[in-house]
Coordinates of C-alpha atoms and ligand atoms in Angstrom, one line a residue:
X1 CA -2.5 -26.5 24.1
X2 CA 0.5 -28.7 23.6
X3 CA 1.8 -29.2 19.7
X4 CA -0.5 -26.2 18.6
X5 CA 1.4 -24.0 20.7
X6 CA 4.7 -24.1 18.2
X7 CA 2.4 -24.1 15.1
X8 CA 1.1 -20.9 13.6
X9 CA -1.7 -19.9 11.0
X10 CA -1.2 -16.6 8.6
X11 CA -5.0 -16.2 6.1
X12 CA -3.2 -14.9 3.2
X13 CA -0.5 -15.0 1.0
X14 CA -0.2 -11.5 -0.2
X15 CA 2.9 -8.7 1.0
X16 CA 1.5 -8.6 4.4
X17 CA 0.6 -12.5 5.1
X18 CA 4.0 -13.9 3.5
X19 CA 5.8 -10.9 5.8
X20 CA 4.0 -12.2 8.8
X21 CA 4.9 -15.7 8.2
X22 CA 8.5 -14.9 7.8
X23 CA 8.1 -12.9 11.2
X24 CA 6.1 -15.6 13.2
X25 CA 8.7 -18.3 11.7
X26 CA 11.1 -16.5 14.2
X27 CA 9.7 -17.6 17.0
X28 CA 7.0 -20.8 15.9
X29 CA 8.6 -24.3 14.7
X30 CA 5.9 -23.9 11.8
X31 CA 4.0 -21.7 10.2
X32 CA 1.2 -22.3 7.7
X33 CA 0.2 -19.9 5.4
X34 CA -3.3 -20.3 3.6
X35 CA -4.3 -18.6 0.5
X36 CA -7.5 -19.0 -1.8
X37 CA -6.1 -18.7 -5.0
X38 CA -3.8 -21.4 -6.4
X39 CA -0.3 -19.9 -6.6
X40 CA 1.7 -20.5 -9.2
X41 CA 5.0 -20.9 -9.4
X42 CA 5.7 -17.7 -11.1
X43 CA 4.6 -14.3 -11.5
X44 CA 1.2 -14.1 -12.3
X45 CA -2.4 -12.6 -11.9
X46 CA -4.5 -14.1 -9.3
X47 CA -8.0 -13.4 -8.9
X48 CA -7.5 -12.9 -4.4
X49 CA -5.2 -10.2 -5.4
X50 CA -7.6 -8.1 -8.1
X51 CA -5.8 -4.7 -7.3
X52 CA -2.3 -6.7 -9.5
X53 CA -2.8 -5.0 -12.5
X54 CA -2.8 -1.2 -11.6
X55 CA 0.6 0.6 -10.7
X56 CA 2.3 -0.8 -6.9
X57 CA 5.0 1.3 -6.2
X58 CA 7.1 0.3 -2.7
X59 CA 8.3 3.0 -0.1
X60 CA 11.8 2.4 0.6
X61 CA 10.7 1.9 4.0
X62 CA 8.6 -0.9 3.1
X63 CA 11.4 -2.3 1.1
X64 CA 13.7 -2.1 4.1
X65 CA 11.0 -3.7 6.3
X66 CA 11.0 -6.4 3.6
X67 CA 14.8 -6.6 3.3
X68 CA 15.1 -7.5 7.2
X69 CA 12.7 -10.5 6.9
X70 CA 13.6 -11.6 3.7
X71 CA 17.3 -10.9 3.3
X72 CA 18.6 -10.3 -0.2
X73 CA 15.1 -9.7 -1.4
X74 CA 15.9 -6.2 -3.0
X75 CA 19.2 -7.3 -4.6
X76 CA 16.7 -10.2 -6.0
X77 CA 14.1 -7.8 -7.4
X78 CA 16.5 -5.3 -8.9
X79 CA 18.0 -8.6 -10.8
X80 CA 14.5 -9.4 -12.1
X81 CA 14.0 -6.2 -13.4
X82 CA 12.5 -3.7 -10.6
X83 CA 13.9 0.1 -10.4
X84 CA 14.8 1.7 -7.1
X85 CA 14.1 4.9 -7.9
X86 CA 15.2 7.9 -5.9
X87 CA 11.9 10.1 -5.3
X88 CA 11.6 13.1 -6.1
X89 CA 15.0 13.3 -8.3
X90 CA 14.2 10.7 -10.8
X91 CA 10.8 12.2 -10.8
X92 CA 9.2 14.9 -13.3
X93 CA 6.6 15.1 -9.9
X94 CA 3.9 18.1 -10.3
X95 CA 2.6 18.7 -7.3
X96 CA -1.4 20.5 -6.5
X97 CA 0.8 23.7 -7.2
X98 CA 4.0 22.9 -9.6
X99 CA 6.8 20.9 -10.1
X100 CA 8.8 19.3 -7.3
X101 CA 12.9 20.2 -7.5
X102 CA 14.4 17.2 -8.4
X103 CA 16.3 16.6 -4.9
X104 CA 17.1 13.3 -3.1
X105 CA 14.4 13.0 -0.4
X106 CA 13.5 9.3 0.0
X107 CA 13.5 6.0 -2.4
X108 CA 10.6 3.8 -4.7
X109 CA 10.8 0.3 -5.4
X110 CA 8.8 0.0 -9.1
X111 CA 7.9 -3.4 -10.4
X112 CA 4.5 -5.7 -11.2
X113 CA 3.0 -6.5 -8.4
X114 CA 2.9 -10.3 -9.8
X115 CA 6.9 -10.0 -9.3
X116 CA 6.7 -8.5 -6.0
X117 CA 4.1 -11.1 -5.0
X118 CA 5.6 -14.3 -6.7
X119 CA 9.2 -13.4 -5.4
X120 CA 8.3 -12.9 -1.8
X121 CA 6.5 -15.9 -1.8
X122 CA 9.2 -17.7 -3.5
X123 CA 12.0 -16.7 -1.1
X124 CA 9.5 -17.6 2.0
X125 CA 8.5 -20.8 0.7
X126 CA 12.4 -22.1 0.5
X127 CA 12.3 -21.7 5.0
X128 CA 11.6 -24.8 6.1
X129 CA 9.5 -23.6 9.0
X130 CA 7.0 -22.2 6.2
X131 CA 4.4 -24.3 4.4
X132 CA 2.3 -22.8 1.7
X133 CA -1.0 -24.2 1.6
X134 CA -2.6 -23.2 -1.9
X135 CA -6.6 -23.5 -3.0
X136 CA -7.8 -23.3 0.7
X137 CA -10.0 -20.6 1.6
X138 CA -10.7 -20.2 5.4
X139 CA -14.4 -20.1 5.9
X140 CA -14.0 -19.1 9.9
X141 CA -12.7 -19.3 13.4
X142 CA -12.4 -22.3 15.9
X143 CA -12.6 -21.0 19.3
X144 CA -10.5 -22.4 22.3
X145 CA -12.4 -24.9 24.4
X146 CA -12.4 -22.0 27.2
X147 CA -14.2 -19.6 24.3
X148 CA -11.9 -16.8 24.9
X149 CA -9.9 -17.0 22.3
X150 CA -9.1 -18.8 18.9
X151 CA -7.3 -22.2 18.4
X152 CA -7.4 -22.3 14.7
X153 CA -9.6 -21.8 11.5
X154 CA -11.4 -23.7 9.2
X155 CA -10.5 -24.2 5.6
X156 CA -12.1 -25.2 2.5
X157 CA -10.5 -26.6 -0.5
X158 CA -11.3 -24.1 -3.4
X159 CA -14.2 -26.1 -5.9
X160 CA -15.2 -28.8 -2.9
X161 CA -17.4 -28.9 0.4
X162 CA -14.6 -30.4 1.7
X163 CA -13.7 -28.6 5.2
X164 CA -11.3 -29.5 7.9
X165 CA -9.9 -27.4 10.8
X166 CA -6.4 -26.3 11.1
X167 CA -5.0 -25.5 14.8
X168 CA -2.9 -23.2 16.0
X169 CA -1.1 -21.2 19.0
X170 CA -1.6 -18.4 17.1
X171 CA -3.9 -17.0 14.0
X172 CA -3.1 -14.0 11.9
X173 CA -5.5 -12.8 9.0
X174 CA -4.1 -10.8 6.3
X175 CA -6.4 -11.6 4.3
X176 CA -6.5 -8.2 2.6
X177 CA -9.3 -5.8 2.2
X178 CA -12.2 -8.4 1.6
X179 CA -11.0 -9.7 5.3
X180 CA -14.3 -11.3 7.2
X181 CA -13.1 -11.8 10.4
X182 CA -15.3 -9.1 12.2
X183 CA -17.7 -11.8 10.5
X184 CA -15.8 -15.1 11.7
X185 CA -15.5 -13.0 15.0
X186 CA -18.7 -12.3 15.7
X187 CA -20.0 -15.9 14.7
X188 CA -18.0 -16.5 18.4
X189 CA -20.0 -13.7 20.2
X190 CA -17.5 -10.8 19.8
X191 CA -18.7 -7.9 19.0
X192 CA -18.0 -6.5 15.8
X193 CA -15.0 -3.7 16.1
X194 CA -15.9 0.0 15.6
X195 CA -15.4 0.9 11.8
X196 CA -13.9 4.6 10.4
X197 CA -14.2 4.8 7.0
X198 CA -13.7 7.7 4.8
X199 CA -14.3 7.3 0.7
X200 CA -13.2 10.2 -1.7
X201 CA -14.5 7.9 -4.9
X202 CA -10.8 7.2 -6.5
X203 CA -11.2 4.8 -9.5
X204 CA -8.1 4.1 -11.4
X205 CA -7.1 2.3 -14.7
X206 CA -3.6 1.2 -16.1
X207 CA -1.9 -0.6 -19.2
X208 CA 1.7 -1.6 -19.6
X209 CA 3.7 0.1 -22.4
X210 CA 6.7 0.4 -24.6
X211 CA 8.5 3.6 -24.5
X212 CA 10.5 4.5 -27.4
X213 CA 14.3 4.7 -26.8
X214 CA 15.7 8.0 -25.9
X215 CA 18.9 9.5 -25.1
X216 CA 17.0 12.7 -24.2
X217 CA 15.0 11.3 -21.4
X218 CA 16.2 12.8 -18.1
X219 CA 13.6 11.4 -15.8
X220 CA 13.1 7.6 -14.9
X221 CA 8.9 8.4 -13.8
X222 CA 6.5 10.8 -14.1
X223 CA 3.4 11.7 -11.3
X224 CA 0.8 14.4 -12.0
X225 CA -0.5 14.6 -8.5
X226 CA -4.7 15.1 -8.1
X227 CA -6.2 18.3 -6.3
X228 CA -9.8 19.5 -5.2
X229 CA -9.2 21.9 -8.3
X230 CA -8.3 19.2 -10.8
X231 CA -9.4 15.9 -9.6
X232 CA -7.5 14.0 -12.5
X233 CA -3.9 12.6 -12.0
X234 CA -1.7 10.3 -14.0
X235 CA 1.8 8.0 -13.2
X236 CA 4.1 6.1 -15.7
X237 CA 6.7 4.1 -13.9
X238 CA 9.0 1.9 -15.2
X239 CA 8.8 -1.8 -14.4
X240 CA 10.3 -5.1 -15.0
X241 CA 11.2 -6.6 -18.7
X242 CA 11.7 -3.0 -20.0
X243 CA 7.7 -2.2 -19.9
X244 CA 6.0 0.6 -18.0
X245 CA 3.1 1.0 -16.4
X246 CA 0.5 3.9 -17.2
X247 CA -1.9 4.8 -14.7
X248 CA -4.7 7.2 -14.3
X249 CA -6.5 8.2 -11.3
X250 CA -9.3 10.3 -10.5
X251 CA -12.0 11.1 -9.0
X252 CA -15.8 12.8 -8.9
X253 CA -16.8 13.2 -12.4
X254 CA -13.2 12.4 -13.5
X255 CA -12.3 8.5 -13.1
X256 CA -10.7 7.7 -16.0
X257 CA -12.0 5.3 -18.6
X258 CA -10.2 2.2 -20.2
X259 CA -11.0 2.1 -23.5
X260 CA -8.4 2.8 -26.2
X261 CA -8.7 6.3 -27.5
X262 CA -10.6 7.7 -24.0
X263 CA -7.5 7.1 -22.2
X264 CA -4.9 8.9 -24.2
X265 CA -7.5 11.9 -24.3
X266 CA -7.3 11.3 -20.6
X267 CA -3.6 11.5 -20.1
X268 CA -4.2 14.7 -22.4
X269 CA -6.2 16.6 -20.3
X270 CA -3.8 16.3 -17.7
X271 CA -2.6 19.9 -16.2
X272 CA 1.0 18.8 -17.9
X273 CA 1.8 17.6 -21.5
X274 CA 4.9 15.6 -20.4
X275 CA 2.8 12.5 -19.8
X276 CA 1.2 12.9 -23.1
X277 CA 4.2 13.5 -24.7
X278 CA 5.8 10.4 -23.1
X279 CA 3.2 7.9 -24.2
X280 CA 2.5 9.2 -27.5
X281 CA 4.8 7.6 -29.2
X282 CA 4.4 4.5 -27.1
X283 CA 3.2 1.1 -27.6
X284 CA 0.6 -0.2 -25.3
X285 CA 1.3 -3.6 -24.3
X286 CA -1.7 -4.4 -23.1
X287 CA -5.9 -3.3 -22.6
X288 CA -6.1 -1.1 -19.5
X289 CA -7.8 -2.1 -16.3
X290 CA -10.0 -0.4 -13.7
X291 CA -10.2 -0.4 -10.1
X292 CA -12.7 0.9 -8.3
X293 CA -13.6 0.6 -4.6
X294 CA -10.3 2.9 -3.0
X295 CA -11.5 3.8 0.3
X296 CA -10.1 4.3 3.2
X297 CA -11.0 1.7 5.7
X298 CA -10.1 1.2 9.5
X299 CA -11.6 -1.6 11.1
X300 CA -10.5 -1.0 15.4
X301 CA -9.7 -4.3 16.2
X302 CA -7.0 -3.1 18.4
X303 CA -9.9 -1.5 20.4
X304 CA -12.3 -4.1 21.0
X305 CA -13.7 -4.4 24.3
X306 CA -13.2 -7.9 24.7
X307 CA -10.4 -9.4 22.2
X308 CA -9.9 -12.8 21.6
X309 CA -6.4 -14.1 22.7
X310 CA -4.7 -15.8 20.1
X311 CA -5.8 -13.7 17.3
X312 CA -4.5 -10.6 15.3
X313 CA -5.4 -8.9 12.1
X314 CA -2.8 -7.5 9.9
X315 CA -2.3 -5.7 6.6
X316 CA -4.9 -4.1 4.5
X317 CA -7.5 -6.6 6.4
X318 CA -6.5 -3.4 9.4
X319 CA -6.2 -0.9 7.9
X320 CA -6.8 -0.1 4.1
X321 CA -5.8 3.8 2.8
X322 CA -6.7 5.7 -0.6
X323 CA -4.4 3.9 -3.3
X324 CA -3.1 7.5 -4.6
X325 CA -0.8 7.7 -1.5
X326 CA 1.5 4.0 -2.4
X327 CA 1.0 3.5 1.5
X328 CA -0.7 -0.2 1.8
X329 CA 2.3 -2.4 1.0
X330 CA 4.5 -0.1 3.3
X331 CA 2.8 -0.2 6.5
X332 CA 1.8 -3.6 5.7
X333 CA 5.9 -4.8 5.7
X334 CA 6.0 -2.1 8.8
X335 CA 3.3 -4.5 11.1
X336 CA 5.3 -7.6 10.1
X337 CA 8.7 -6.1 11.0
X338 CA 6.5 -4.8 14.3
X339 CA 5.2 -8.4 15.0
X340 CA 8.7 -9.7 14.6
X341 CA 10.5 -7.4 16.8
X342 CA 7.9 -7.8 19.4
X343 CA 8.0 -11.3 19.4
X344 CA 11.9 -11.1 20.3
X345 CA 12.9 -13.9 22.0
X346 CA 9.5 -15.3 23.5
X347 CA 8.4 -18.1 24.2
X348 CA 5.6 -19.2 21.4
X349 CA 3.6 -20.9 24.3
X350 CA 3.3 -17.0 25.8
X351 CA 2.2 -14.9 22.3
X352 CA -1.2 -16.6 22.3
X353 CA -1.9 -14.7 25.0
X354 CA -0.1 -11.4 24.5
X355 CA -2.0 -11.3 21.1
X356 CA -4.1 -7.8 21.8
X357 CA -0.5 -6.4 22.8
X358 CA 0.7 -7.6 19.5
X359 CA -3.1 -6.5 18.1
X360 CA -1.8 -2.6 19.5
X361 CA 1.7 -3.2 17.7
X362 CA 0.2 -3.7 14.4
X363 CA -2.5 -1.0 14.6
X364 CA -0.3 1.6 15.5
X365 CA 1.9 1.4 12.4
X366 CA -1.0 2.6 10.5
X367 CA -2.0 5.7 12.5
X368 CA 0.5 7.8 10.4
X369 CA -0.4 6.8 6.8
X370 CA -4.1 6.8 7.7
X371 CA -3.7 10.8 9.3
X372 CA -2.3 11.8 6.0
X373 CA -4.5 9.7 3.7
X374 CA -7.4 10.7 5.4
X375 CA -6.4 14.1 5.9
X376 CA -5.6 14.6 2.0
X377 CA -8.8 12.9 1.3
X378 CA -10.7 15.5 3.3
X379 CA -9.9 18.0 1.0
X380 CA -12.2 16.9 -1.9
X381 CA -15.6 18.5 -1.1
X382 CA -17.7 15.0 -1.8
X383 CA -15.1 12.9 0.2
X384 CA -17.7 10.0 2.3
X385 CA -17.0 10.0 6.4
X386 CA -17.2 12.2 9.0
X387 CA -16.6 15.7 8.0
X388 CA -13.2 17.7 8.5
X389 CA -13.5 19.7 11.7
X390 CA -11.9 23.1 12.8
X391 CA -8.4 21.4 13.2
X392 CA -7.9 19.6 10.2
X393 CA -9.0 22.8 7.7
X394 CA -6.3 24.4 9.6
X395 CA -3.9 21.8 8.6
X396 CA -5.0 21.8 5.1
X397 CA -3.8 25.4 5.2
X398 CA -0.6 25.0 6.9
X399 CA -0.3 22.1 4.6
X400 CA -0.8 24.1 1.6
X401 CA 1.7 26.0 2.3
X402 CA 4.0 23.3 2.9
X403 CA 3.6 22.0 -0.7
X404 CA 3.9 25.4 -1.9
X405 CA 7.4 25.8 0.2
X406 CA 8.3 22.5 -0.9
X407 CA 7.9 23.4 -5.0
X408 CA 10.7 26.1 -4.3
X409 CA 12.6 24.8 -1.3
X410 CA 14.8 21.5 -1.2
X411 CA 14.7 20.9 2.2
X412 CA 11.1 21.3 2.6
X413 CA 11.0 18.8 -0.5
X414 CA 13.4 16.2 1.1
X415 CA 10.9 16.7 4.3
X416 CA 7.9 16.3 2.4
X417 CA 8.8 13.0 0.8
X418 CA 10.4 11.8 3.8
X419 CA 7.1 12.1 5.3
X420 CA 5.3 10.2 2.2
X421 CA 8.0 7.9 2.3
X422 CA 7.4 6.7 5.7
X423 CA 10.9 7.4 6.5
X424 CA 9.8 10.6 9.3
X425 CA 6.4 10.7 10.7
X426 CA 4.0 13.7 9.8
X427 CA 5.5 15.7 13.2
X428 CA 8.8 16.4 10.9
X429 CA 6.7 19.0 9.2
X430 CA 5.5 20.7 12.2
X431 CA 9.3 21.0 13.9
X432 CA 10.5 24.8 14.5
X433 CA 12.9 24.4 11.9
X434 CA 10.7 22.9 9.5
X435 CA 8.3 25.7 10.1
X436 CA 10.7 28.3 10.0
X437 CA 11.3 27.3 6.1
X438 CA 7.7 27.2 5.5
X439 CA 6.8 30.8 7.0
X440 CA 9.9 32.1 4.9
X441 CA 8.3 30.9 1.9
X442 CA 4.7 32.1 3.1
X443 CA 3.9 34.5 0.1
X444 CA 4.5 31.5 -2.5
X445 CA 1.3 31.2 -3.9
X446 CA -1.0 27.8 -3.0
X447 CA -3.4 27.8 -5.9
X448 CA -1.6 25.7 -9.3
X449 CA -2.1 27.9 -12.3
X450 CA -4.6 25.2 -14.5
X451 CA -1.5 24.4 -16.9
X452 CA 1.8 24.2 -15.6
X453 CA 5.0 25.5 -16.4
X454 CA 7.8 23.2 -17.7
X455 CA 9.4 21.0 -15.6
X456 CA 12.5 21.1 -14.1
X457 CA 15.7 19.5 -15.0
X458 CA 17.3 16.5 -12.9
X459 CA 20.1 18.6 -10.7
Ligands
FAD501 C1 -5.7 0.4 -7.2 C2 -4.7 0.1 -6.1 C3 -3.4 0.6 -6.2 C4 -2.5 0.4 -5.2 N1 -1.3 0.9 -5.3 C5 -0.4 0.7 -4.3 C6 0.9 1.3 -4.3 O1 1.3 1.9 -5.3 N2 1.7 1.1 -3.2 C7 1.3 0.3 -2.1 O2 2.1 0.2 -1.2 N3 0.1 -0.2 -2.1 C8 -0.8 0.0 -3.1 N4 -2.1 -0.5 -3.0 C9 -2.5 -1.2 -1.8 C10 -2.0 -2.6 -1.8 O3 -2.6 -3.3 -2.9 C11 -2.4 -3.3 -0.4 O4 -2.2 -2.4 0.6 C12 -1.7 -4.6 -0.2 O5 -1.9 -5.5 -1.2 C13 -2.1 -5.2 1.1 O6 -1.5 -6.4 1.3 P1 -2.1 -7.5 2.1 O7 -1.1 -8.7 2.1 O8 -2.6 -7.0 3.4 O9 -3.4 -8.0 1.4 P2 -3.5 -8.5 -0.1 O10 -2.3 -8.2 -0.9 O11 -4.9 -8.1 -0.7 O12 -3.5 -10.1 0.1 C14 -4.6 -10.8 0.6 C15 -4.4 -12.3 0.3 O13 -5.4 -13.0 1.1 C16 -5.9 -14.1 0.3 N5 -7.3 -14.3 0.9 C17 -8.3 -13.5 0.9 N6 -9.3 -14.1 1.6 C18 -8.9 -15.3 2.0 C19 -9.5 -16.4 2.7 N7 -10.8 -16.3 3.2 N8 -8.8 -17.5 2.8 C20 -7.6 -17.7 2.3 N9 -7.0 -16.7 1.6 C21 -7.6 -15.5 1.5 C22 -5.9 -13.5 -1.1 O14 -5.9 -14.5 -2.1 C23 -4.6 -12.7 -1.1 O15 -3.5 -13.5 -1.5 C24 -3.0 -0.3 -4.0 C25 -4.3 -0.8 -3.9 C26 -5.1 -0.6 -5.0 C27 -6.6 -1.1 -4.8

């Protein structure tokens, strides 16, 4: 395929697509990266990234993923403003049953999403291996002369008819959620993957504020966790240029409205007054905005019978998951730092055709985010997809009880959010001794009163 061979092609410039690039550039002499929308050179909305203005918190894990392809990135981002917070310590966190104690159990990157966005593409975009190709939206596939695989795609320049084809060794769409390659695939005669989708009906809607100053504050965030019972939660984080984000979330007959006075009445309803409390006083900085559409969404290309070499799909254009959990931009950085590792020292000529090995790397850095999104999801009653069998409504029990454990006991807690995190896969719950803690804390009840008690103090 000659000079194609040391060129690669990333659809998207968005946490995933720019982490990709910076994996790819390991091992390809270039590496274009096409985006849509024209990126500007500094933080700000886009109309390809819509879900920008509601709350993007960042797993430590991701950060770390992050941190190993972009070195220097989290020293950069703290500079600019974003918090590392350490989760759920700096947290007032009510859980489906009470408070959280405030122990050390795993770490939050808060900031815009513009910043996070802006500032990974602007520390990419100074490798000289990477090319940022802005305004270009890829309408489809080129297929290899052979037709099993892919050679490149075809872009056109936002506002014109103009189309030309890009070539490449190797393609990678992370193109996000409105992804159309199982289109552009089956256009080549692929059949379209299998699809698992499961839809609890989460809307959301955030502002930016100003807090008052206080010396009394001993928390840095709050999050009022949802529950079948009370289908209404809330965050406030704290972000960059001393403003915090607001967000509610719920869903069923509670997704929270965006007008002025509906959303404060919102944030009052809440099982807790603290978030109340906190933005009474406050200045909203802006009009809030809704999101809708929050499913989760897996689209098995890792399991197509016939997969086209020199092709992978990445990011939420995978795998998306249920907002609520923070897991997108996490398992996202995870595939990249996946892709690079298993790229180690190959030749560029050989990944076009290990591409459904690479296709099984990226897929399986999902499975554990999309077992607990799912499986939380599965709790609400009118939750869309197929319905929770015998094994999972035992989980949700045992599970129950693990929250309940964790309100009381720190080293459940530290598990717990170690788990969230991304930091210890779901089995860290089910280990003897983790167990052990949660059968000696059997008898703590699992139902939340409907107001809670106080929170705790930082310890
Ligand atoms: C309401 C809401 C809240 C969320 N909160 C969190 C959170 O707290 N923590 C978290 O980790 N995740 C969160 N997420 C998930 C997170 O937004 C996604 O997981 C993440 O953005 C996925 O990154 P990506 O790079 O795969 O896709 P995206 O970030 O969506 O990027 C896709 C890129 O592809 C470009 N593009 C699309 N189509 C084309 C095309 N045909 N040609 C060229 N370019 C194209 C777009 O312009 C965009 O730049 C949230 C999501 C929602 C909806």
């Amino acid at each position: 395929m000659g000079d194609v061979d040391d060129h690669a092609i990333v659809i998207g410039a968005g946490v995933t697509g720019v982490l990709t690039a910076r994996a790819l550039a390991r091992r390809f002499a270039r590496v274009t990266v096409v985006d849509r929308d024209t990126l500007r050179p500094e933080p700000a909305f886009r109309p390809g990234l819509p879900q920008s203005p509601q709350i993007h918190a960042f797993w430590k894990r991701g950060v770390d993923c992050a941190e190993y392809l972009l070195p220097g990135l989290t020293r950069d981002l703290a500079d600019r403003g974003a918090h590392l917070l350490v989760v759920p310590r700096d947290f007032l966190w009510l859980s489906p049953v009470g408070w959280f104690p405030r122990v050390s159990g795993t770490g939050d990157l808060t900031c815009s999403r513009p910043l996070l966005d802006w500032l990974l593409r602007h520390r990419a975009d100074a490798d000289p291996r990477i090319e940022f190709l802005q305004d270009s939206l890829v309408t489809g596939l080129v297929a290899t002369p052979g037709g099993d695989g892919v050679q490149g795609v075809r872009v056109r320049t936002t506002g014109s008819d103009d189309s030309r084809v890009l070539t490449a060794g190797l393609v990678a769409d992370a193109s996000g959620r409105r992804s159309e390659a199982t289109k552009w695939l089956t256009e080549l005669g692929y059949a379209a993957p299998s699809v698992e989708r499961y839809d609890a009906g989460f809307g959301y809607s955030s502002r930016y504020y100003k807090l008052p100053d206080s010396a009394e504050r001993d928390w840095k965030a709050i999050y009022i966790q949802t529950s079948p019972s009370m289908p209404r939660g809330a965050a406030l984080v704290p972000v960059e240029g001393g403003r915090w984000m607001a967000t509610l979330m719920g869903c069923g007959d509670h997704v929270p409205p965006t007008k002025d006075d509906q959303f404060l009445d919102y944030v009052r309803s809440l099982r807790s007054p603290v978030l109340y409390e906190a933005l009474r006083e406050a200045e909203p900085l802006s009009d809030a905005q809704a999101f809708r559409n929050t499913a989760n969404e897996w689209r098995h290309y890792e399991s197509m019978d016939r997969r086209p070499r020199g092709f992978i799909v990445l990011g939420d254009a995978l795998c998306r998951f249920n907002p609520v959990y923070g897991q997108g931009m996490t398992v996202g950085a995870m595939s990249a730092k996946a892709i690079a590792d298993a790229i180690d020292g190959m030749d560029p000529t050989r990944i076009h055709d290990d591409s459904p090995r690479l296709q099984r790397v990226a897929a399986a850095q999902s499975a554990d985010a999309w077992a607990l999104a799912t499986g939380e999801d599965l709790r609400f009653p009118w939750t869309r997809g197929r319905p929770p069998g015998a094994k999972v409504k035992l989980l949700h029990q045992y599970m129950s009880h693990v929250v309940a454990a964790g309100n009381v006991d720190a080293s459940t807690c530290r598990t717990i959010f170690q788990v969230f995190g991304m930091t210890a896969p779901p089995t860290a719950l089910f280990k003897p001794s983790s167990v052990a803690r949660v059968l000696s804390h059997w008898r703590t009840p699992t139902t939340p009163s409907p107001q809670a008690a106080a929170p705790p103090p930082r310890v």
